[in-house]
Amino acid sequence: MWNLSTPVVAHWSTGRLSTAGAEVGLARNGQLRRRVDGFLRHVALVHACALVVLPLLWILDVALSPGNALGGGYLDAVTGEHFQKMLTSESFWIWTRNSVIVSVGTTLLGLALAIPAGYAFSRFKFRGRDPAMFAFLLVQMFPGVIILVPYFLVMKALGLLNTSFGLILAYSVTALPLCVWMLKGFFDTVPRELEEAALMDGCSQTQVFWKIVLPLSLPAVAVTALFSFLAAWNEFLLALTFNTSESMYTLPVGLASLISSTGQAWGDFAAASLLVSLPVVVLFIVFQRFLIEGLSAGGVKG
């Protein structure tokens, strides 16, 4: 591909090409390289978009097609029976209520624990600070199935099986390490001079945190809240293990129950999947500005 420049280089090396001609040849080669690179980038982006969009289009086809067949042409027949069935199903709304309770509870409890912890790790020097941060990072490297049996035994001993609080407690603990890391990274970017000036003006350390540091850190708090909410909203394994009563199912477990050995309600499953995704899309749209600002600011530390 780059051999187009060979004659130009050969003429230049033998003295048969002027400086201006060599510059023109190099410019043409640069333009060709940029065009090829741009073409390859567009090809990669098209394939990436296809990997994301095609499964959504397939789910939409199954949700809008009559019956529960997975084959057939794309949108040969369109019906809203599956959406109507889910929206009028009492079980679906029970699952939704359970998911909302667990997700909101996980977010509130997670923030209540992660915000002071992240600030303490950012501002104070104490024995075991670095090993604790390393331990937070280390536990994120293990798959969730490792903690499944210990968590189950603890929840059983505490009598928290088939309860919303049991899931809230488990989700908050599992999400806490990453939340602390995210908030610490953002607190590190808040200038210490602001806190020192406030302390000199007579503010206490608590007032400095609530009136100066926390308002400046709202983008990071929003990102952490969004992460905690979505992690609890989409979690399946712990919810399936801890809740055996259908009245305590969350949405992921409830959707999985639509597909069983006795029958496969693929149309209902696809419709419910799209309905469950709507809150996630809305949250990303609402918190998009905070998401970009929080992630970029939290990752910049000299």
CSV table of C-alpha atoms in Angstrom, one decimal:
chain,number,residue,atom,x,y,z
A,1,MET,CA,0.0,0.0,0.0
A,2,TRP,CA,2.8,2.4,0.8
A,3,ASN,CA,4.9,1.3,-2.2
A,4,LEU,CA,3.4,4.2,-4.1
A,5,SER,CA,6.1,6.4,-2.7
A,6,THR,CA,9.0,4.1,-3.9
A,7,PRO,CA,9.6,5.9,-7.2
A,8,VAL,CA,9.5,9.3,-5.5
A,9,VAL,CA,12.1,8.1,-3.0
A,10,ALA,CA,14.2,6.5,-5.7
A,11,HIS,CA,14.3,9.6,-7.8
A,12,TRP,CA,15.1,11.7,-4.8
A,13,SER,CA,18.0,9.5,-3.8
A,14,THR,CA,19.5,9.6,-7.4
A,15,GLY,CA,19.2,13.4,-7.5
A,16,ARG,CA,16.5,13.3,-10.3
A,17,LEU,CA,13.8,14.9,-8.2
A,18,SER,CA,13.6,18.4,-6.8
A,19,THR,CA,12.9,19.3,-3.2
A,20,ALA,CA,9.5,20.6,-4.2
A,21,GLY,CA,8.6,17.3,-6.0
A,22,ALA,CA,9.7,15.3,-3.0
A,23,GLU,CA,7.5,17.4,-0.7
A,24,VAL,CA,4.5,16.9,-3.1
A,25,GLY,CA,5.1,13.1,-3.1
A,26,LEU,CA,5.3,13.0,0.7
A,27,ALA,CA,2.1,15.1,1.0
A,28,ARG,CA,0.3,12.7,-1.3
A,29,ASN,CA,1.4,9.7,0.8
A,30,GLY,CA,0.3,11.5,3.9
A,31,GLN,CA,-3.2,12.1,2.4
A,32,LEU,CA,-3.5,8.5,1.3
A,33,ARG,CA,-2.4,7.3,4.8
A,34,ARG,CA,-5.0,9.5,6.4
A,35,ARG,CA,-7.7,8.3,4.0
A,36,VAL,CA,-6.9,4.6,4.6
A,37,ASP,CA,-6.8,5.2,8.4
A,38,GLY,CA,-10.1,7.0,8.3
A,39,PHE,CA,-11.7,4.2,6.2
A,40,LEU,CA,-10.5,1.5,8.6
A,41,ARG,CA,-11.8,3.5,11.6
A,42,HIS,CA,-15.2,3.8,10.0
A,43,VAL,CA,-15.2,0.0,9.3
A,44,ALA,CA,-14.4,-0.7,12.9
A,45,LEU,CA,-17.1,1.7,14.1
A,46,VAL,CA,-19.7,0.2,11.8
A,47,HIS,CA,-18.9,-3.3,13.2
A,48,ALA,CA,-19.0,-2.1,16.8
A,49,CYS,CA,-22.4,-0.4,16.2
A,50,ALA,CA,-23.7,-3.5,14.6
A,51,LEU,CA,-22.7,-5.6,17.6
A,52,VAL,CA,-24.8,-3.2,19.8
A,53,VAL,CA,-27.8,-2.5,17.6
A,54,LEU,CA,-28.5,-5.9,16.0
A,55,PRO,CA,-29.3,-7.7,19.3
A,56,LEU,CA,-31.7,-4.8,20.2
A,57,LEU,CA,-33.4,-5.1,16.8
A,58,TRP,CA,-33.7,-8.8,17.3
A,59,ILE,CA,-35.3,-8.4,20.7
A,60,LEU,CA,-37.7,-5.8,19.3
A,61,ASP,CA,-38.7,-8.2,16.6
A,62,VAL,CA,-39.4,-10.9,19.1
A,63,ALA,CA,-41.3,-8.5,21.4
A,64,LEU,CA,-43.6,-7.2,18.6
A,65,SER,CA,-44.2,-10.6,16.8
A,66,PRO,CA,-47.2,-12.7,17.7
A,67,GLY,CA,-46.6,-15.9,19.6
A,68,ASN,CA,-43.3,-17.0,21.1
A,69,ALA,CA,-41.4,-18.1,18.0
A,70,LEU,CA,-37.9,-16.9,17.5
A,71,GLY,CA,-37.7,-17.5,13.8
A,72,GLY,CA,-39.5,-15.9,10.8
A,73,GLY,CA,-38.9,-12.7,8.9
A,74,TYR,CA,-38.2,-9.4,10.6
A,75,LEU,CA,-41.5,-7.8,11.8
A,76,ASP,CA,-43.7,-9.9,9.4
A,77,ALA,CA,-46.6,-9.2,11.8
A,78,VAL,CA,-46.7,-6.6,14.5
A,79,THR,CA,-48.6,-6.9,17.8
A,80,GLY,CA,-48.5,-5.3,21.2
A,81,GLU,CA,-49.9,-8.3,23.0
A,82,HIS,CA,-46.6,-9.1,24.9
A,83,PHE,CA,-46.3,-5.5,26.1
A,84,GLN,CA,-49.9,-5.5,27.2
A,85,LYS,CA,-49.6,-8.8,29.0
A,86,MET,CA,-46.6,-7.6,30.9
A,87,LEU,CA,-48.0,-4.2,31.8
A,88,THR,CA,-51.2,-5.8,33.1
A,89,SER,CA,-49.4,-8.6,34.9
A,90,GLU,CA,-49.5,-8.2,38.7
A,91,SER,CA,-46.3,-10.2,39.0
A,92,PHE,CA,-44.4,-7.8,36.8
A,93,TRP,CA,-45.3,-4.8,38.9
A,94,ILE,CA,-44.4,-6.8,42.1
A,95,TRP,CA,-41.0,-7.5,40.6
A,96,THR,CA,-40.7,-3.8,39.6
A,97,ARG,CA,-41.5,-2.7,43.1
A,98,ASN,CA,-39.0,-5.0,44.7
A,99,SER,CA,-36.3,-3.9,42.2
A,100,VAL,CA,-37.0,-0.2,42.9
A,101,ILE,CA,-36.9,-0.8,46.7
A,102,VAL,CA,-33.6,-2.7,46.5
A,103,SER,CA,-31.9,-0.4,44.0
A,104,VAL,CA,-32.9,2.8,45.8
A,105,GLY,CA,-32.0,1.3,49.2
A,106,THR,CA,-28.6,0.1,47.9
A,107,THR,CA,-27.9,3.6,46.4
A,108,LEU,CA,-28.7,5.4,49.7
A,109,LEU,CA,-26.8,3.0,51.9
A,110,GLY,CA,-23.9,2.7,49.6
A,111,LEU,CA,-23.5,6.5,49.4
A,112,ALA,CA,-23.8,6.8,53.2
A,113,LEU,CA,-20.9,4.5,53.6
A,114,ALA,CA,-18.8,5.4,50.5
A,115,ILE,CA,-18.8,9.2,50.8
A,116,PRO,CA,-17.2,9.5,54.3
A,117,ALA,CA,-14.9,6.6,53.5
A,118,GLY,CA,-13.7,8.1,50.3
A,119,TYR,CA,-13.1,11.5,52.0
A,120,ALA,CA,-11.2,9.9,54.9
A,121,PHE,CA,-8.9,7.9,52.5
A,122,SER,CA,-8.3,11.1,50.5
A,123,ARG,CA,-7.6,13.6,53.3
A,124,PHE,CA,-6.3,11.7,56.3
A,125,LYS,CA,-3.1,9.7,56.9
A,126,PHE,CA,-3.6,6.7,59.2
A,127,ARG,CA,-2.1,3.3,59.8
A,128,GLY,CA,-3.3,0.8,57.3
A,129,ARG,CA,-4.5,3.3,54.8
A,130,ASP,CA,-2.6,2.0,51.7
A,131,PRO,CA,-3.2,-1.7,52.5
A,132,ALA,CA,-6.9,-1.0,52.9
A,133,MET,CA,-7.1,0.7,49.5
A,134,PHE,CA,-5.2,-2.2,48.0
A,135,ALA,CA,-7.7,-4.6,49.7
A,136,PHE,CA,-10.6,-2.7,48.2
A,137,LEU,CA,-9.0,-3.1,44.7
A,138,LEU,CA,-8.1,-6.7,45.3
A,139,VAL,CA,-11.6,-7.9,46.1
A,140,GLN,CA,-12.9,-6.5,42.8
A,141,MET,CA,-10.7,-9.0,41.0
A,142,PHE,CA,-12.6,-12.1,42.2
A,143,PRO,CA,-15.7,-13.4,40.6
A,144,GLY,CA,-19.0,-12.9,42.5
A,145,VAL,CA,-19.7,-16.6,42.7
A,146,ILE,CA,-16.9,-16.9,45.2
A,147,ILE,CA,-18.8,-14.9,47.8
A,148,LEU,CA,-22.1,-16.7,47.1
A,149,VAL,CA,-21.9,-19.4,49.7
A,150,PRO,CA,-20.5,-17.3,52.5
A,151,TYR,CA,-23.1,-14.6,51.9
A,152,PHE,CA,-25.9,-17.1,51.9
A,153,LEU,CA,-24.8,-18.6,55.2
A,154,VAL,CA,-24.5,-15.1,56.8
A,155,MET,CA,-27.9,-14.1,55.5
A,156,LYS,CA,-29.5,-17.3,56.7
A,157,ALA,CA,-27.9,-16.8,60.2
A,158,LEU,CA,-29.3,-13.3,60.3
A,159,GLY,CA,-32.7,-14.3,59.0
A,160,LEU,CA,-32.4,-12.0,56.0
A,161,LEU,CA,-33.3,-14.5,53.3
A,162,ASN,CA,-36.3,-13.5,51.2
A,163,THR,CA,-36.1,-9.9,52.4
A,164,SER,CA,-35.3,-6.7,50.6
A,165,PHE,CA,-32.9,-5.6,53.3
A,166,GLY,CA,-30.8,-8.7,52.8
A,167,LEU,CA,-30.3,-7.8,49.2
A,168,ILE,CA,-29.7,-4.1,50.0
A,169,LEU,CA,-27.0,-5.1,52.5
A,170,ALA,CA,-25.3,-7.6,50.2
A,171,TYR,CA,-25.4,-5.2,47.2
A,172,SER,CA,-24.0,-2.3,49.3
A,173,VAL,CA,-21.1,-4.3,50.6
A,174,THR,CA,-20.2,-5.6,47.1
A,175,ALA,CA,-20.4,-2.2,45.5
A,176,LEU,CA,-18.6,-0.3,48.3
A,177,PRO,CA,-15.0,-0.9,47.2
A,178,LEU,CA,-15.4,0.5,43.7
A,179,CYS,CA,-17.6,3.4,45.1
A,180,VAL,CA,-14.8,4.3,47.6
A,181,TRP,CA,-12.2,4.3,44.8
A,182,MET,CA,-14.3,6.5,42.6
A,183,LEU,CA,-15.1,9.1,45.3
A,184,LYS,CA,-11.5,9.1,46.6
A,185,GLY,CA,-10.2,9.9,43.1
A,186,PHE,CA,-12.5,12.9,42.9
A,187,PHE,CA,-11.9,14.1,46.4
A,188,ASP,CA,-8.2,14.1,45.6
A,189,THR,CA,-8.8,16.7,42.9
A,190,VAL,CA,-10.5,19.2,45.3
A,191,PRO,CA,-7.9,21.8,46.3
A,192,ARG,CA,-6.9,21.5,49.9
A,193,GLU,CA,-6.4,25.3,50.0
A,194,LEU,CA,-10.2,25.7,50.0
A,195,GLU,CA,-10.5,23.6,53.1
A,196,GLU,CA,-7.6,25.3,54.8
A,197,ALA,CA,-9.1,28.7,54.2
A,198,ALA,CA,-12.4,27.6,55.6
A,199,LEU,CA,-10.7,26.2,58.7
A,200,MET,CA,-8.9,29.5,59.2
A,201,ASP,CA,-12.3,31.3,59.0
A,202,GLY,CA,-13.6,29.2,61.9
A,203,CYS,CA,-15.3,26.3,60.2
A,204,SER,CA,-15.1,22.9,61.7
A,205,GLN,CA,-13.9,19.9,59.7
A,206,THR,CA,-17.5,18.7,59.4
A,207,GLN,CA,-18.7,22.0,58.1
A,208,VAL,CA,-15.9,22.1,55.6
A,209,PHE,CA,-17.0,18.7,54.3
A,210,TRP,CA,-20.7,19.5,54.0
A,211,LYS,CA,-20.5,23.1,52.8
A,212,ILE,CA,-17.4,23.0,50.5
A,213,VAL,CA,-16.2,19.6,49.6
A,214,LEU,CA,-19.5,17.8,49.1
A,215,PRO,CA,-21.1,20.5,46.9
A,216,LEU,CA,-18.0,20.5,44.7
A,217,SER,CA,-18.1,16.7,44.5
A,218,LEU,CA,-21.7,16.4,43.3
A,219,PRO,CA,-20.7,15.1,39.8
A,220,ALA,CA,-18.8,12.2,41.4
A,221,VAL,CA,-21.6,11.5,43.8
A,222,ALA,CA,-24.0,11.4,40.9
A,223,VAL,CA,-21.8,8.9,39.0
A,224,THR,CA,-21.4,6.7,42.1
A,225,ALA,CA,-25.2,6.8,42.8
A,226,LEU,CA,-25.8,5.8,39.2
A,227,PHE,CA,-23.3,3.0,39.4
A,228,SER,CA,-24.8,1.7,42.6
A,229,PHE,CA,-28.4,1.9,41.3
A,230,LEU,CA,-27.6,0.1,38.0
A,231,ALA,CA,-25.6,-2.6,39.7
A,232,ALA,CA,-28.5,-3.4,42.0
A,233,TRP,CA,-31.1,-3.1,39.2
A,234,ASN,CA,-29.3,-5.6,36.9
A,235,GLU,CA,-27.9,-8.0,39.5
A,236,PHE,CA,-29.1,-11.6,39.1
A,237,LEU,CA,-27.0,-14.2,40.9
A,238,LEU,CA,-27.4,-13.0,44.5
A,239,ALA,CA,-31.1,-12.2,44.0
A,240,LEU,CA,-31.7,-15.7,42.7
A,241,THR,CA,-29.9,-17.3,45.6
A,242,PHE,CA,-31.3,-15.2,48.5
A,243,ASN,CA,-34.9,-15.0,47.3
A,244,THR,CA,-36.8,-18.2,46.7
A,245,SER,CA,-40.3,-16.7,47.2
A,246,GLU,CA,-41.9,-15.4,43.9
A,247,SER,CA,-43.3,-12.4,45.8
A,248,MET,CA,-39.7,-11.2,46.6
A,249,TYR,CA,-38.3,-11.7,43.0
A,250,THR,CA,-36.5,-8.7,41.5
A,251,LEU,CA,-36.9,-8.0,37.8
A,252,PRO,CA,-33.9,-10.0,36.6
A,253,VAL,CA,-35.1,-13.1,38.5
A,254,GLY,CA,-38.7,-12.6,37.5
A,255,LEU,CA,-37.7,-12.4,33.8
A,256,ALA,CA,-35.7,-15.6,34.1
A,257,SER,CA,-38.7,-17.3,35.5
A,258,LEU,CA,-40.5,-16.7,32.2
A,259,ILE,CA,-38.1,-19.2,30.6
A,260,SER,CA,-38.4,-22.6,32.2
A,261,SER,CA,-38.5,-26.3,31.4
A,262,THR,CA,-42.3,-26.1,31.1
A,263,GLY,CA,-42.5,-23.3,28.6
A,264,GLN,CA,-40.6,-20.5,26.9
A,265,ALA,CA,-42.5,-17.3,26.7
A,266,TRP,CA,-39.9,-15.6,24.5
A,267,GLY,CA,-42.3,-12.8,23.4
A,268,ASP,CA,-43.1,-11.9,27.0
A,269,PHE,CA,-39.4,-12.1,27.9
A,270,ALA,CA,-38.4,-9.8,25.1
A,271,ALA,CA,-41.1,-7.3,25.9
A,272,ALA,CA,-40.3,-7.3,29.6
A,273,SER,CA,-36.5,-6.9,28.8
A,274,LEU,CA,-37.3,-3.7,26.8
A,275,LEU,CA,-39.5,-2.4,29.6
A,276,VAL,CA,-36.8,-3.1,32.2
A,277,SER,CA,-34.2,-1.2,30.1
A,278,LEU,CA,-36.2,2.0,29.9
A,279,PRO,CA,-35.3,3.2,33.4
A,280,VAL,CA,-31.6,2.6,32.6
A,281,VAL,CA,-31.9,4.7,29.4
A,282,VAL,CA,-33.7,7.5,31.2
A,283,LEU,CA,-31.1,7.6,34.0
A,284,PHE,CA,-28.2,7.8,31.5
A,285,ILE,CA,-29.9,10.6,29.7
A,286,VAL,CA,-30.7,12.6,32.9
A,287,PHE,CA,-27.2,12.0,34.4
A,288,GLN,CA,-25.2,12.2,31.2
A,289,ARG,CA,-23.6,15.6,32.0
A,290,PHE,CA,-22.7,14.5,35.5
A,291,LEU,CA,-21.4,11.1,34.2
A,292,ILE,CA,-18.9,12.7,31.8
A,293,GLU,CA,-17.8,15.4,34.3
A,294,GLY,CA,-17.5,13.0,37.2
A,295,LEU,CA,-15.5,10.3,35.3
A,296,SER,CA,-13.2,12.8,33.7
A,297,ALA,CA,-12.5,14.8,36.8
A,298,GLY,CA,-12.1,11.7,39.0
A,299,GLY,CA,-9.4,10.3,36.6
A,300,VAL,CA,-7.2,13.4,36.5
A,301,LYS,CA,-4.7,13.5,39.3
A,302,GLY,CA,-1.1,14.7,39.1
